[in-house]
Amino acid sequence: MDDGKKADGMHRALCPVETLYVGQRSRAVLSCTLRGRVDVAALSAAFDAMTETNPPLRSRIEQDGTGHLLRLLDEDERPRLTTRTGDETEAYAAELNRPLPVGGPLSRAVLVSSPDAESHLFVLVVDHTVTDGHSSIALHNALWDRYRTLVEGEPTTDRAGSAAPSWPEPVSRLVPGADAADTAKYLDSRLQEVRRHPVELVPYDVTAGDHADGEGHIEVRRLTLDADHTARLRRTARDAGVSVHALIAATLLGTARRRLEGDGSRTLGCLSPVDLRSRLSPPLPASALVPAVTTHLQTLDVSDSAEPLVLARTVHGRLNDFLSRGDHFHEMRLTPEIPRNPALQLATVIVTNMGVVPGPRLPEGLLASDVRLVPAREHYFPQAGRSPVMACVVSFEGRLSVEFPHSTACYSPAFMSAFRDEVRAGLLRLASAARPDRAVTG
């Protein structure tokens, strides 16, 4: 998989895994709602420090023969914090729908403040070509760490102004080596599997004629659980011997099945992104700005009355077997085949899993009342008539959040609200099944 090209000062070639994201045009949208006074100059300096330390943030994507590369932007082109006054809800919708086009900066930071400057929305957007969920969260927290040190007057130890950018290594160079014949055998088995078990997708409830522009826009339906219900859901998972991820995936699969016509079982697919950072040797820190994710696709026969715990045990067991075999490395090696064989990642539901992560640490007098991570992209395909349903799952400070981004040219807000509400009801039922005599630790 290695393209054989090393970083050379002002540019670094993209590996096959990173190149896949160029065509997808997807991005991570980190945001937090703030209450209190923000020192705009310090926040601007903090963002500048992040882009200086992390060259991908101040780069553009360029064509390089049959591939692509990252090239540093000129000083007057690099991204800077932008600020404006406005409504938080409207600002979030605008930033969610504002792309990071090829040829422009791969990051953006925006602060939108109320007229009295006491409430704010901060949005950090990063192209998925150079990040994944874990590194984007780490970047967001590091930015606020820098802000805190600046406003509190603590000394900093950056390499700001360094003449030699430190480019992160592509993950394709860090995975263990493999025999080409073994990779080809694995690819053949995967292709046979997806041909034997084609999955059904959730039909759109919107037609092209429902939108004057034929395109629609991105919206997000969201469910959250408070700390108590999140803890109870974790307890249910432990009592059942499964992960919270498996419980959520099972609930999503059941909800999706009830959006399909007909009786009996249907073949559905569940795609679980798999973090490679902790599985590399040595482990790759979350601060490394590279996409370090592969996927696991499994197909299941799901009835409209499927028992969530039964589904969860299947999801959990298959994912564990996949990891124990080391197939996550095989899966990453066949990434270049995905554009030619999209069924390798075609699923009914896509369920991310960031786990429990900390929110930003802020200086005294500034509070973050909400933190969000939502994936978005430029291209949706209303002409397809159906697609996977995406659920972005993360627990900031021990409170579960599941985000459902969608294009209104595909699914209406009412459709996705009902889908979200059914998932939430299912998770609450699972949380209520927790045994109260067992404490949740870790």
mmCIF file of N, CA and C in Angstrom, residues 191-260:
data_model
loop_
_atom_site.group_PDB
_atom_site.id
_atom_site.type_symbol
_atom_site.label_atom_id
_atom_site.label_comp_id
_atom_site.label_asym_id
_atom_site.label_seq_id
_atom_site.Cartn_x
_atom_site.Cartn_y
_atom_site.Cartn_z
ATOM 1 N N LEU A 191 -15.065 -10.356 -1.286
ATOM 2 C CA LEU A 191 -15.932 -10.139 -2.448
ATOM 3 C C LEU A 191 -16.971 -11.254 -2.565
ATOM 4 N N GLN A 192 -16.567 -12.481 -2.306
ATOM 5 C CA GLN A 192 -17.527 -13.584 -2.341
ATOM 6 C C GLN A 192 -18.604 -13.396 -1.282
ATOM 7 N N GLU A 193 -18.203 -12.924 -0.109
ATOM 8 C CA GLU A 193 -19.151 -12.742 0.986
ATOM 9 C C GLU A 193 -20.198 -11.687 0.639
ATOM 10 N N VAL A 194 -19.781 -10.550 0.106
ATOM 11 C CA VAL A 194 -20.751 -9.488 -0.184
ATOM 12 C C VAL A 194 -21.647 -9.868 -1.353
ATOM 13 N N ARG A 195 -21.165 -10.732 -2.245
ATOM 14 C CA ARG A 195 -22.025 -11.200 -3.337
ATOM 15 C C ARG A 195 -23.060 -12.198 -2.842
ATOM 16 N N ARG A 196 -22.660 -13.039 -1.871
ATOM 17 C CA ARG A 196 -23.603 -14.023 -1.318
ATOM 18 C C ARG A 196 -24.658 -13.368 -0.439
ATOM 19 N N HIS A 197 -24.285 -12.252 0.216
ATOM 20 C CA HIS A 197 -25.197 -11.637 1.181
ATOM 21 C C HIS A 197 -25.359 -10.137 0.888
ATOM 22 N N PRO A 198 -25.993 -9.793 -0.221
ATOM 23 C CA PRO A 198 -26.231 -8.370 -0.488
ATOM 24 C C PRO A 198 -27.183 -7.792 0.565
ATOM 25 N N VAL A 199 -26.884 -6.597 1.024
ATOM 26 C CA VAL A 199 -27.671 -6.012 2.108
ATOM 27 C C VAL A 199 -28.723 -5.061 1.556
ATOM 28 N N GLU A 200 -29.775 -4.873 2.338
ATOM 29 C CA GLU A 200 -30.816 -3.918 1.987
ATOM 30 C C GLU A 200 -30.549 -2.584 2.670
ATOM 31 N N LEU A 201 -30.912 -1.510 1.982
ATOM 32 C CA LEU A 201 -30.704 -0.169 2.497
ATOM 33 C C LEU A 201 -32.039 0.481 2.812
ATOM 34 N N VAL A 202 -31.990 1.528 3.633
ATOM 35 C CA VAL A 202 -33.217 2.209 4.041
ATOM 36 C C VAL A 202 -33.673 3.146 2.924
ATOM 37 N N PRO A 203 -34.889 2.970 2.411
ATOM 38 C CA PRO A 203 -35.369 3.820 1.307
ATOM 39 C C PRO A 203 -35.529 5.272 1.732
ATOM 40 N N TYR A 204 -35.247 6.182 0.799
ATOM 41 C CA TYR A 204 -35.494 7.596 1.050
ATOM 42 C C TYR A 204 -36.998 7.866 1.084
ATOM 43 N N ASP A 205 -37.384 8.856 1.864
ATOM 44 C CA ASP A 205 -38.787 9.266 1.860
ATOM 45 C C ASP A 205 -38.962 10.591 1.112
ATOM 46 N N VAL A 206 -37.902 11.067 0.466
ATOM 47 C CA VAL A 206 -37.935 12.321 -0.292
ATOM 48 C C VAL A 206 -37.620 12.002 -1.743
ATOM 49 N N THR A 207 -38.326 12.636 -2.667
ATOM 50 C CA THR A 207 -38.037 12.491 -4.084
ATOM 51 C C THR A 207 -37.442 13.782 -4.618
ATOM 52 N N ALA A 208 -36.827 13.704 -5.790
ATOM 53 C CA ALA A 208 -36.152 14.871 -6.362
ATOM 54 C C ALA A 208 -37.107 16.042 -6.526
ATOM 55 N N GLY A 209 -38.366 15.775 -6.803
ATOM 56 C CA GLY A 209 -39.329 16.853 -7.007
ATOM 57 C C GLY A 209 -39.697 17.602 -5.745
ATOM 58 N N ASP A 210 -39.303 17.072 -4.583
ATOM 59 C CA ASP A 210 -39.616 17.740 -3.318
ATOM 60 C C ASP A 210 -38.736 18.944 -3.043
ATOM 61 N N HIS A 211 -37.659 19.115 -3.829
ATOM 62 C CA HIS A 211 -36.746 20.236 -3.627
ATOM 63 C C HIS A 211 -36.607 21.013 -4.919
ATOM 64 N N ALA A 212 -36.821 22.313 -4.825
ATOM 65 C CA ALA A 212 -36.723 23.150 -6.019
ATOM 66 C C ALA A 212 -35.326 23.099 -6.617
ATOM 67 N N ASP A 213 -34.293 23.052 -5.758
ATOM 68 C CA ASP A 213 -32.927 23.011 -6.271
ATOM 69 C C ASP A 213 -32.432 21.599 -6.509
ATOM 70 N N GLY A 214 -33.246 20.596 -6.115
ATOM 71 C CA GLY A 214 -32.870 19.213 -6.335
ATOM 72 C C GLY A 214 -31.746 18.716 -5.458
ATOM 73 N N GLU A 215 -31.277 19.538 -4.490
ATOM 74 C CA GLU A 215 -30.108 19.164 -3.712
ATOM 75 C C GLU A 215 -30.387 19.000 -2.225
ATOM 76 N N GLY A 216 -31.155 19.894 -1.649
ATOM 77 C CA GLY A 216 -31.362 19.843 -0.209
ATOM 78 C C GLY A 216 -30.145 20.352 0.532
ATOM 79 N N HIS A 217 -30.091 20.094 1.844
ATOM 80 C CA HIS A 217 -28.976 20.538 2.671
ATOM 81 C C HIS A 217 -28.803 19.552 3.815
ATOM 82 N N ILE A 218 -27.703 19.689 4.547
ATOM 83 C CA ILE A 218 -27.412 18.776 5.646
ATOM 84 C C ILE A 218 -28.101 19.254 6.914
ATOM 85 N N GLU A 219 -28.789 18.334 7.573
ATOM 86 C CA GLU A 219 -29.315 18.573 8.904
ATOM 87 C C GLU A 219 -28.871 17.423 9.806
ATOM 88 N N VAL A 220 -29.033 17.613 11.104
ATOM 89 C CA VAL A 220 -28.646 16.583 12.063
ATOM 90 C C VAL A 220 -29.768 16.391 13.070
ATOM 91 N N ARG A 221 -30.197 15.168 13.223
ATOM 92 C CA ARG A 221 -31.065 14.802 14.327
ATOM 93 C C ARG A 221 -30.157 14.192 15.400
ATOM 94 N N ARG A 222 -30.411 14.512 16.638
ATOM 95 C CA ARG A 222 -29.513 14.111 17.712
ATOM 96 C C ARG A 222 -30.270 13.546 18.898
ATOM 97 N N LEU A 223 -29.714 12.502 19.507
ATOM 98 C CA LEU A 223 -30.245 12.027 20.780
ATOM 99 C C LEU A 223 -29.124 12.061 21.803
ATOM 100 N N THR A 224 -29.493 12.374 23.021
ATOM 101 C CA THR A 224 -28.527 12.380 24.111
ATOM 102 C C THR A 224 -29.131 11.654 25.311
ATOM 103 N N LEU A 225 -28.276 11.053 26.101
ATOM 104 C CA LEU A 225 -28.669 10.471 27.379
ATOM 105 C C LEU A 225 -27.898 11.184 28.477
ATOM 106 N N ASP A 226 -28.537 11.403 29.603
ATOM 107 C CA ASP A 226 -27.820 12.028 30.712
ATOM 108 C C ASP A 226 -26.835 11.018 31.311
ATOM 109 N N ALA A 227 -26.032 11.487 32.242
ATOM 110 C CA ALA A 227 -24.972 10.635 32.803
ATOM 111 C C ALA A 227 -25.544 9.388 33.469
ATOM 112 N N ASP A 228 -26.697 9.513 34.125
ATOM 113 C CA ASP A 228 -27.278 8.366 34.811
ATOM 114 C C ASP A 228 -27.718 7.296 33.822
ATOM 115 N N HIS A 229 -28.461 7.700 32.774
ATOM 116 C CA HIS A 229 -28.912 6.711 31.789
ATOM 117 C C HIS A 229 -27.745 6.150 30.987
ATOM 118 N N THR A 230 -26.715 6.960 30.749
ATOM 119 C CA THR A 230 -25.530 6.450 30.074
ATOM 120 C C THR A 230 -24.853 5.373 30.918
ATOM 121 N N ALA A 231 -24.746 5.622 32.221
ATOM 122 C CA ALA A 231 -24.150 4.635 33.123
ATOM 123 C C ALA A 231 -24.982 3.359 33.171
ATOM 124 N N ARG A 232 -26.302 3.515 33.160
ATOM 125 C CA ARG A 232 -27.169 2.327 33.182
ATOM 126 C C ARG A 232 -27.018 1.515 31.897
ATOM 127 N N LEU A 233 -26.886 2.204 30.762
ATOM 128 C CA LEU A 233 -26.699 1.497 29.493
ATOM 129 C C LEU A 233 -25.383 0.721 29.514
ATOM 130 N N ARG A 234 -24.343 1.323 30.057
ATOM 131 C CA ARG A 234 -23.065 0.627 30.178
ATOM 132 C C ARG A 234 -23.206 -0.590 31.092
ATOM 133 N N ARG A 235 -23.997 -0.451 32.153
ATOM 134 C CA ARG A 235 -24.196 -1.574 33.073
ATOM 135 C C ARG A 235 -24.939 -2.717 32.370
ATOM 136 N N THR A 236 -25.943 -2.377 31.575
ATOM 137 C CA THR A 236 -26.651 -3.411 30.818
ATOM 138 C C THR A 236 -25.705 -4.147 29.892
ATOM 139 N N ALA A 237 -24.821 -3.387 29.237
ATOM 140 C CA ALA A 237 -23.855 -4.005 28.332
ATOM 141 C C ALA A 237 -22.950 -4.970 29.092
ATOM 142 N N ARG A 238 -22.479 -4.563 30.258
ATOM 143 C CA ARG A 238 -21.587 -5.429 31.031
ATOM 144 C C ARG A 238 -22.301 -6.673 31.531
ATOM 145 N N ASP A 239 -23.534 -6.492 31.965
ATOM 146 C CA ASP A 239 -24.299 -7.651 32.423
ATOM 147 C C ASP A 239 -24.526 -8.650 31.293
ATOM 148 N N ALA A 240 -24.672 -8.139 30.066
ATOM 149 C CA ALA A 240 -24.935 -9.006 28.911
ATOM 150 C C ALA A 240 -23.649 -9.511 28.267
ATOM 151 N N GLY A 241 -22.500 -9.014 28.712
ATOM 152 C CA GLY A 241 -21.235 -9.449 28.141
ATOM 153 C C GLY A 241 -20.963 -8.892 26.764
ATOM 154 N N VAL A 242 -21.506 -7.694 26.483
ATOM 155 C CA VAL A 242 -21.303 -7.066 25.177
ATOM 156 C C VAL A 242 -20.833 -5.626 25.396
ATOM 157 N N SER A 243 -20.504 -4.958 24.315
ATOM 158 C CA SER A 243 -20.104 -3.560 24.385
ATOM 159 C C SER A 243 -21.318 -2.649 24.220
ATOM 160 N N VAL A 244 -21.172 -1.409 24.660
ATOM 161 C CA VAL A 244 -22.222 -0.414 24.405
ATOM 162 C C VAL A 244 -22.389 -0.221 22.904
ATOM 163 N N HIS A 245 -21.272 -0.267 22.178
ATOM 164 C CA HIS A 245 -21.341 -0.161 20.713
ATOM 165 C C HIS A 245 -22.273 -1.217 20.135
ATOM 166 N N ALA A 246 -22.173 -2.438 20.625
ATOM 167 C CA ALA A 246 -23.029 -3.518 20.113
ATOM 168 C C ALA A 246 -24.490 -3.267 20.443
ATOM 169 N N LEU A 247 -24.772 -2.744 21.650
ATOM 170 C CA LEU A 247 -26.160 -2.423 22.000
ATOM 171 C C LEU A 247 -26.729 -1.356 21.072
ATOM 172 N N ILE A 248 -25.933 -0.322 20.793
ATOM 173 C CA ILE A 248 -26.411 0.750 19.921
ATOM 174 C C ILE A 248 -26.592 0.236 18.501
ATOM 175 N N ALA A 249 -25.630 -0.566 18.012
ATOM 176 C CA ALA A 249 -25.742 -1.123 16.664
ATOM 177 C C ALA A 249 -26.985 -1.991 16.528
ATOM 178 N N ALA A 250 -27.250 -2.813 17.532
ATOM 179 C CA ALA A 250 -28.426 -3.680 17.488
ATOM 180 C C ALA A 250 -29.708 -2.858 17.461
ATOM 181 N N THR A 251 -29.755 -1.786 18.247
ATOM 182 C CA THR A 251 -30.937 -0.924 18.269
ATOM 183 C C THR A 251 -31.140 -0.246 16.916
ATOM 184 N N LEU A 252 -30.057 0.181 16.300
ATOM 185 C CA LEU A 252 -30.138 0.796 14.979
ATOM 186 C C LEU A 252 -30.585 -0.200 13.922
ATOM 187 N N LEU A 253 -30.071 -1.416 13.992
ATOM 188 C CA LEU A 253 -30.471 -2.434 13.014
ATOM 189 C C LEU A 253 -31.963 -2.738 13.122
ATOM 190 N N GLY A 254 -32.471 -2.874 14.346
ATOM 191 C CA GLY A 254 -33.897 -3.124 14.519
ATOM 192 C C GLY A 254 -34.742 -1.973 14.015
ATOM 193 N N THR A 255 -34.292 -0.753 14.275
ATOM 194 C CA THR A 255 -35.025 0.424 13.802
ATOM 195 C C THR A 255 -35.023 0.491 12.286
ATOM 196 N N ALA A 256 -33.878 0.195 11.671
ATOM 197 C CA ALA A 256 -33.803 0.194 10.207
ATOM 198 C C ALA A 256 -34.694 -0.890 9.607
ATOM 199 N N ARG A 257 -34.716 -2.073 10.236
ATOM 200 C CA ARG A 257 -35.554 -3.158 9.698
ATOM 201 C C ARG A 257 -37.016 -2.745 9.664
ATOM 202 N N ARG A 258 -37.463 -1.995 10.651
ATOM 203 C CA ARG A 258 -38.864 -1.589 10.686
ATOM 204 C C ARG A 258 -39.184 -0.500 9.665
ATOM 205 N N ARG A 259 -38.167 -0.007 8.953
ATOM 206 C CA ARG A 259 -38.394 0.928 7.832
ATOM 207 C C ARG A 259 -38.460 0.200 6.498
ATOM 208 N N LEU A 260 -38.316 -1.119 6.523
ATOM 209 C CA LEU A 260 -38.379 -1.907 5.292
ATOM 210 C C LEU A 260 -39.719 -2.630 5.207
#
